Short mmCIF file of C-alpha atoms in Angstrom, two decimals:
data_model
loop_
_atom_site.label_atom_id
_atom_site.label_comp_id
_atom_site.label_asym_id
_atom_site.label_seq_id
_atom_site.Cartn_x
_atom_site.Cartn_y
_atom_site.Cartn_z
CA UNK W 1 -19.53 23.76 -15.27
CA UNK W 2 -20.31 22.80 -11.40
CA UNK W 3 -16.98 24.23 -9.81
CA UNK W 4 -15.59 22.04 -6.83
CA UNK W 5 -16.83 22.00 -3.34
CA UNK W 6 -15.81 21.76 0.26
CA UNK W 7 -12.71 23.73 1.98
CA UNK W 8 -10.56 26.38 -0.30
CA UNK W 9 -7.58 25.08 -1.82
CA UNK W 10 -4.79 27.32 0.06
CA UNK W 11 -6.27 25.62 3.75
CA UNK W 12 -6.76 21.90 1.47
CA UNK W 13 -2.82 22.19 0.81
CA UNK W 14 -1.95 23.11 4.65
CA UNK W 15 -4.08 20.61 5.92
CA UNK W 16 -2.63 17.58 3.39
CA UNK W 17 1.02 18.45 3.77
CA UNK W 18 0.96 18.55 7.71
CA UNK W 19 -1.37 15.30 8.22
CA UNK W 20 0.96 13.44 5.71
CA UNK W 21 3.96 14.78 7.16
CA UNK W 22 3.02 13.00 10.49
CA UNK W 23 2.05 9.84 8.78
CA UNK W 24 5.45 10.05 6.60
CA UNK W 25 7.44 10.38 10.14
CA UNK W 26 5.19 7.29 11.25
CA UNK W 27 5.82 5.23 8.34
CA UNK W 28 10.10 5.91 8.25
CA UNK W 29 9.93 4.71 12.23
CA UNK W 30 7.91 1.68 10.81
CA UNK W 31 10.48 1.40 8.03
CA UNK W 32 13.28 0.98 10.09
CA UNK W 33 10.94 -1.58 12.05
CA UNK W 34 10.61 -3.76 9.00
CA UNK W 35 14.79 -3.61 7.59
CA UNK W 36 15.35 -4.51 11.51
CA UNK W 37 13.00 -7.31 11.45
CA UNK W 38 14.07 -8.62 8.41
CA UNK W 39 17.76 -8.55 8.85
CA UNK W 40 18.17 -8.92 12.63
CA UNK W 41 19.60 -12.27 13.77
CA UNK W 42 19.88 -13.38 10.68
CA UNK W 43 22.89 -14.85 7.93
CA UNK W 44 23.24 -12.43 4.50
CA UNK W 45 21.94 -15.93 2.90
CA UNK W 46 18.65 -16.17 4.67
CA UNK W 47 17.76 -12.35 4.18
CA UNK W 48 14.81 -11.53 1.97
CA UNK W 49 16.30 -8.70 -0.15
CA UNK W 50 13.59 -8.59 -2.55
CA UNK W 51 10.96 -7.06 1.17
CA UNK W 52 13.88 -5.10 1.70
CA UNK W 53 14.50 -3.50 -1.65
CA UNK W 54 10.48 -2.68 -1.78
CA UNK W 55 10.46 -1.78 1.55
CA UNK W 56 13.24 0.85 0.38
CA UNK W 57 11.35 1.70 -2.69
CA UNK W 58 8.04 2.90 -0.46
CA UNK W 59 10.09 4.55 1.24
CA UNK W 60 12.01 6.23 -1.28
CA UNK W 61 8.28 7.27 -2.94
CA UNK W 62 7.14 8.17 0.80
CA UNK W 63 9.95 10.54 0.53
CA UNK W 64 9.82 12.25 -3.03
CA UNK W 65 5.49 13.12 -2.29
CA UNK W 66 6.02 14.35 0.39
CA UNK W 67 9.36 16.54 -0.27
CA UNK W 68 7.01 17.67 -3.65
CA UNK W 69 4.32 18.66 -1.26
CA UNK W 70 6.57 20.61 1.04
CA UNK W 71 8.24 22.38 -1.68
CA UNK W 72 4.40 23.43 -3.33
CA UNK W 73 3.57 24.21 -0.41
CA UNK W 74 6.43 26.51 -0.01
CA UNK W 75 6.03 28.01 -3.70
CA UNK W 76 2.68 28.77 -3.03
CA UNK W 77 3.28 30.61 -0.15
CA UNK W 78 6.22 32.37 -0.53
CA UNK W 79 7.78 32.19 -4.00
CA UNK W 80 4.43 32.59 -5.66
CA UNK W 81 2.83 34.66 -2.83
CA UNK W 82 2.22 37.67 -5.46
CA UNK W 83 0.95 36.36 -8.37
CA UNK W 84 -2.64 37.25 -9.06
CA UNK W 85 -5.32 35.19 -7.01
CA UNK W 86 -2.68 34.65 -5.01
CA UNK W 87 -2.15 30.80 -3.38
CA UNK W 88 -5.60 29.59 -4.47
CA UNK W 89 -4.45 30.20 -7.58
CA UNK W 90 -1.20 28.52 -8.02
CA UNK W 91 -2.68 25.29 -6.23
CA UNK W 92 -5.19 25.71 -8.64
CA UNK W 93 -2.62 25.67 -11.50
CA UNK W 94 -2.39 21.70 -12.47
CA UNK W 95 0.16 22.26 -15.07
CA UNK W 96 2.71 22.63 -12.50
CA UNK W 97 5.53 20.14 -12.76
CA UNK W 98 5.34 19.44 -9.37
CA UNK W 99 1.59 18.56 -9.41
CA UNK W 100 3.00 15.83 -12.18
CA UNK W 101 5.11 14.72 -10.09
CA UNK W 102 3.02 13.58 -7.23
CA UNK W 103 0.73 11.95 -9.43
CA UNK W 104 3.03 9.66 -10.88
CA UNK W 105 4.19 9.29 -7.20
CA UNK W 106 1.47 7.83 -5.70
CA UNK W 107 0.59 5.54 -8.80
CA UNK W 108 3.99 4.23 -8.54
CA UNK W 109 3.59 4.09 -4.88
CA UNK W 110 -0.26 2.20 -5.57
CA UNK W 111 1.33 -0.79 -8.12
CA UNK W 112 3.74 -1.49 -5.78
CA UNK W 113 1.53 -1.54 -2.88
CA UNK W 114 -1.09 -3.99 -4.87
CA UNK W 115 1.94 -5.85 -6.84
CA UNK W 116 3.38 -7.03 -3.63
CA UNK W 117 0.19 -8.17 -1.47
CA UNK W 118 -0.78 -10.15 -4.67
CA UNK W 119 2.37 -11.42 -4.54
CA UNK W 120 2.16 -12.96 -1.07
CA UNK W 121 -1.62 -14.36 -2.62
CA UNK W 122 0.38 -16.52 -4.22
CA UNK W 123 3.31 -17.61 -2.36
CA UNK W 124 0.62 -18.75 0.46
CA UNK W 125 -1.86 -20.55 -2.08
CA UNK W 126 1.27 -21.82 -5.25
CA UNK W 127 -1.05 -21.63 -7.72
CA UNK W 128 -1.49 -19.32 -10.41
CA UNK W 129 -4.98 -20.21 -10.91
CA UNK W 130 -5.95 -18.71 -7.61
CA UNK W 131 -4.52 -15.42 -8.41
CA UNK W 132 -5.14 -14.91 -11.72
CA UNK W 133 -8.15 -12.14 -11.02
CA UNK W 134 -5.78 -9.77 -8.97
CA UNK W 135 -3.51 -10.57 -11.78
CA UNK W 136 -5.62 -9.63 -13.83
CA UNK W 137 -7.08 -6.72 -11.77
CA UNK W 138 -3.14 -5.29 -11.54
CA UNK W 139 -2.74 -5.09 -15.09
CA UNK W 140 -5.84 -2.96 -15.35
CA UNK W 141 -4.98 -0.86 -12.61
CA UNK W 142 -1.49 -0.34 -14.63
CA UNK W 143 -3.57 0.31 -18.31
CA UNK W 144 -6.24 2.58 -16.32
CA UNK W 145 -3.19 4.26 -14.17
CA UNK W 146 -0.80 5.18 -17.99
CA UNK W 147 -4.01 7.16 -19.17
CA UNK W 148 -4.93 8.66 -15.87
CA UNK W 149 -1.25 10.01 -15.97
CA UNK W 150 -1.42 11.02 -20.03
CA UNK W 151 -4.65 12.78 -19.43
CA UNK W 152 -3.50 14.82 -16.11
CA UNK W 153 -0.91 16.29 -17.75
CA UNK W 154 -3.15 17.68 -20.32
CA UNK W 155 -5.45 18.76 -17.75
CA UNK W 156 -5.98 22.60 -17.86
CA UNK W 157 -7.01 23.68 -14.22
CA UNK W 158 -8.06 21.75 -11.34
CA UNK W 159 -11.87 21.58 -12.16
CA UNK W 160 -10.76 19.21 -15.13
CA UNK W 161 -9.64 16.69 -12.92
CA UNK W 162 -11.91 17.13 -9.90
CA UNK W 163 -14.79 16.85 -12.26
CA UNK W 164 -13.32 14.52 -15.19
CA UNK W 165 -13.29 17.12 -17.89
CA UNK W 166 -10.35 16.44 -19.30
CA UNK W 167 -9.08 12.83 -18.45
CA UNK W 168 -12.59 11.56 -18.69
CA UNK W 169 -13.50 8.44 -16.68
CA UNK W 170 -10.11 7.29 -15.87
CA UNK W 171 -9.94 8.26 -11.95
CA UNK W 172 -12.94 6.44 -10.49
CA UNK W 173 -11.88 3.16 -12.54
CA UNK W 174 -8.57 3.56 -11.40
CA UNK W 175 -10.09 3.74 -7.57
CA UNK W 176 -12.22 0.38 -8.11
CA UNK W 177 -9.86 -1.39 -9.69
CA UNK W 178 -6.85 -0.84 -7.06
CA UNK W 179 -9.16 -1.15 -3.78
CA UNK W 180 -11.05 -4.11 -5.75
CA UNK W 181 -7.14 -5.78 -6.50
CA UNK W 182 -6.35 -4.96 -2.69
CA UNK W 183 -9.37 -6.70 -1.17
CA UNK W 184 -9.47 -9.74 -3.20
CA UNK W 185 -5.96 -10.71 -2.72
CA UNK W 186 -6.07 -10.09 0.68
CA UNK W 187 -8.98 -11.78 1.36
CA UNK W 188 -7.73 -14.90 -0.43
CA UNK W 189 -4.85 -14.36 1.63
CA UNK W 190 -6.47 -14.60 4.89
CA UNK W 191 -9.10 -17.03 3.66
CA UNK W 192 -6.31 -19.55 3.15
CA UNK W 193 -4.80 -18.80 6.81
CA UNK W 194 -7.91 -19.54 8.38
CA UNK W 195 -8.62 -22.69 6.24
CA UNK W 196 -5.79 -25.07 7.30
CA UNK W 197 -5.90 -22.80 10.86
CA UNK W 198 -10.01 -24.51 10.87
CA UNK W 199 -8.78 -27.29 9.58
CA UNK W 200 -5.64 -28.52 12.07
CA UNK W 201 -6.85 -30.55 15.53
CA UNK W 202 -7.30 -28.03 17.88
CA UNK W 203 -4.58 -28.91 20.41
CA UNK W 204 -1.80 -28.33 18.17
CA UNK W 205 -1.14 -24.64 17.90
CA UNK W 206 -0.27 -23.89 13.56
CA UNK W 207 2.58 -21.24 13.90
CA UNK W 208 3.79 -19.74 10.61
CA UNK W 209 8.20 -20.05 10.13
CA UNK W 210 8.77 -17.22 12.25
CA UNK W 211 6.88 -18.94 15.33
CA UNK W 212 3.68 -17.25 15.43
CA UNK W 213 0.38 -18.14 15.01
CA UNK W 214 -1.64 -17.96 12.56
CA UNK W 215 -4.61 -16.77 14.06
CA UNK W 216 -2.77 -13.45 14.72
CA UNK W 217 -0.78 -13.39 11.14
CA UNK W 218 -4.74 -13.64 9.84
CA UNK W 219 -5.50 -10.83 12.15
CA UNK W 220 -2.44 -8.62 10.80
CA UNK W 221 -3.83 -8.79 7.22
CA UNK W 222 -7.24 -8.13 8.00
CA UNK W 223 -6.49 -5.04 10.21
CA UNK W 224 -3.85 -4.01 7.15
CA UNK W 225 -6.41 -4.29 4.58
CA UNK W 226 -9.25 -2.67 6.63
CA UNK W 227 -6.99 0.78 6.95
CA UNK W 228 -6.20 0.99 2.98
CA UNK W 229 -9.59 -0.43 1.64
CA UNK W 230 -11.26 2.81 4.25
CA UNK W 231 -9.05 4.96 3.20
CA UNK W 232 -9.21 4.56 -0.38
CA UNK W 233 -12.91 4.22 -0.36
CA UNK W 234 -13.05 7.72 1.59
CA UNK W 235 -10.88 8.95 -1.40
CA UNK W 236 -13.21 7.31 -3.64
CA UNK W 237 -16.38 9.22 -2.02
CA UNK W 238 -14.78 12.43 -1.92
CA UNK W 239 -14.26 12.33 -5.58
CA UNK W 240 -17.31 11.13 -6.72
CA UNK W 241 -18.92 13.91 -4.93
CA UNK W 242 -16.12 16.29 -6.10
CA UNK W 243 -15.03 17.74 -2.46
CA UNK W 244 -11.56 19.32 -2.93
CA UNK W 245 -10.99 16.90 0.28
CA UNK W 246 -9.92 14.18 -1.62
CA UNK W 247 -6.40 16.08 -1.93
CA UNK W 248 -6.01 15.94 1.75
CA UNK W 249 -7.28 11.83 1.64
CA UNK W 250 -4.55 11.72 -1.43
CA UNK W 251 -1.74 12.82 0.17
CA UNK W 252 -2.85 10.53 3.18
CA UNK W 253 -2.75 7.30 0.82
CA UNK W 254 1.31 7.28 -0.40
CA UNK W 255 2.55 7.33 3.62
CA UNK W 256 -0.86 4.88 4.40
CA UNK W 257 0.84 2.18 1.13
CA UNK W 258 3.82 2.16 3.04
CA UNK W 259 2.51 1.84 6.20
CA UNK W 260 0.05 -1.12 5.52
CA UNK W 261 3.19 -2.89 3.92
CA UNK W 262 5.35 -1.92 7.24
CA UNK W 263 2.61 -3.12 9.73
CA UNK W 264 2.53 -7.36 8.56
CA UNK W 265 6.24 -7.06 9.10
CA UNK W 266 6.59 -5.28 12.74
CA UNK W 267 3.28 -6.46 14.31
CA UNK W 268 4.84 -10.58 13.53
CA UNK W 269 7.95 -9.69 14.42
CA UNK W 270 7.25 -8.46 18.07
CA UNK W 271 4.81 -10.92 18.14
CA UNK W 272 7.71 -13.98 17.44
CA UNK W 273 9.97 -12.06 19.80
CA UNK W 274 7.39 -11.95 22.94
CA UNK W 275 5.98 -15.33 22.19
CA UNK W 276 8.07 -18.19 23.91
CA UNK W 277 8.26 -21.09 21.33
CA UNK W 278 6.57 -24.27 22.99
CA UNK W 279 8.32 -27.41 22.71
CA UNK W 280 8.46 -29.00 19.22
CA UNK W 281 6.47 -31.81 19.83
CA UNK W 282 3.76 -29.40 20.60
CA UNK W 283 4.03 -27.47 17.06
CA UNK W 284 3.34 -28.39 13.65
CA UNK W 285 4.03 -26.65 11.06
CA UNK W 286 1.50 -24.63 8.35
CA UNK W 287 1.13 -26.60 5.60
CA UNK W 288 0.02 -26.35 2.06
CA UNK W 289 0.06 -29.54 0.54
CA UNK W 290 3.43 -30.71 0.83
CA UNK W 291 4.90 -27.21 1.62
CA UNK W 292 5.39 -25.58 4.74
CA UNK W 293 3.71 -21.85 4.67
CA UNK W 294 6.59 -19.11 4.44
CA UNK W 295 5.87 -16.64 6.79
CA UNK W 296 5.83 -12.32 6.50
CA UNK W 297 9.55 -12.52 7.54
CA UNK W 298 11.26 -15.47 6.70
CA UNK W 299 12.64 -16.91 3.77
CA UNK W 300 11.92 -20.91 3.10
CA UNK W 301 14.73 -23.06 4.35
CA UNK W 302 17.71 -24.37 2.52
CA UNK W 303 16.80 -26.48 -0.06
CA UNK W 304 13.08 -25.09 -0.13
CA UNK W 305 11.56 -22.43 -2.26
CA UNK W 306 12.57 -19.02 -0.84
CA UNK W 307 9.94 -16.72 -0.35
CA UNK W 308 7.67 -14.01 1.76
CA UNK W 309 4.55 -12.97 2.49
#
């Protein structure tokens, strides 16, 4: 058996739980950014609880991985200083409860992540048809994700699942199949954007609901995208080559999730807030078809389908 390379585990752990502790404390500012710009200004009635409650729920995921990783790191350290092998050897130890626990963590944290920008695949394009792949990429991702999960917590040390021993080829699929999910729907995202942006006489400016336009909501997504498709792929490589440096890329990802979600939300809403509004006979709205295009922050108007991207 080839044993894992790159950096010992004791120094992986250090590394992982400080990097993700500064992206945690970047992604709770963000969070408050995106329940401000989603409430602010606003009646109880035009609110989009459902962004806020999974908003909440990254967060809330953000904060269990991360609390996990502070208190292994802890254990490690200073509860289970003395046992023989030391620190190496307890981060070594997958059959740790708390080792579990992160795991489920960050699958929870990856389904919601790709759940929700396949979500606003649809509400942009209104037709199932269009969305079907992710769709059908998600429910993969959920199958591949249930075994990943059985076969880790069978897994013996951590060579069986750096090097697949135990939960066979479950890992890598799992990989493709959420940064495959990811891209598509986000590139059918922005390909819509940039469709009716191509396709409306250029001196009318096509702002989204929340006033701004859509050549910079098409930017948002793109840049979003980019920093969880790199990251995930660097995760990816550092697996396939088994480099205990994926942990550190892991514990990167659940704070990243959030922060991808958080960045649509804040980057449009001090965009609409710095942008003056022109006059309306100057505007016209985003259409699809016969519907106006719901933007990353506000509902639909009365009487029209409520929704967000």
């Amino acid at each position: 058996m080839a044993s894992p390379s790159g950096i010992g585990l004791a120094l992986v752990t250090i590394l992982s739980t400080s990097i993700e502790c500064i992206l945690y404390g970047i992604s709770f500012v963000m969070f408050g950014g995106t329940v401000w710009a989603l409430t602010h200004g606003r009646p109880k009635a035009e609110i989009n609880w459902s962004m806020v409650l999974v908003a909440s729920i990254l967060t809330i995921l953000s904060t269990i991985h991360v609390t996990v990783d502070i208190q292994r790191l802890v254990d490690g350290f200073v509860t289970e200083a003395d046992i023989p092998g030391g620190p190496t050897v307890f981060f070594a130890d997958v059959t740790q409860r708390t080792f579990l626990i992160k795991c489920v963590v960050y699958v929870l944290q990856t389904l919601l992540g790709d759940a929700v920008v396949t979500y606003r695949c649809y509400v942009v394009w209104h037709r199932f048809t269009i969305v079907l792949l992710p769709v059908v990429l998600w429910c993969a991702t959920f199958v591949i994700s249930v075994g990943m999960i059985y076969h880790t917590m069978h897994a013996t040390d951590i060579e069986d699942v750096l090097l697949l021993n135990i939960n066979g080829n479950w890992v890598i699929p799992f990989y493709v199949l959420t940064m495959a999910t990811n891209a598509l729907s986000s590139a059918l995202l922005a390909y819509r954007i940039w469709t009716m942006n191509r396709n409306v006489p250029g001196v009318i400016r096509v702002l989204s609901r929340s006033g701004v336009e859509a050549k910079l909501l098409f930017r948002v997504l793109i840049d979003s995208a980019l920093l969880y498709t790199l990251t995930l792929f660097a995760l990816l490589t550092c697996y396939a080559y088994q480099n205990t440096g994926q942990f550190i890329v892991l514990d990167m990802m659940t704070p990243i999730i959030s922060i991808t979600f958080y960045t649509v939300l804040v980057r449009i809403a001090m965009a609409r807030n710095n942008t003056p509004r022109p006059p309306p006979a100057v505007l016209s709205p985003l259409r699809f078809a016969v519907r106006v295009v719901p933007s990353p922050l506000e509902p639909a108007f009365s009487g029209a389908r409520r929704s967000s991207i």
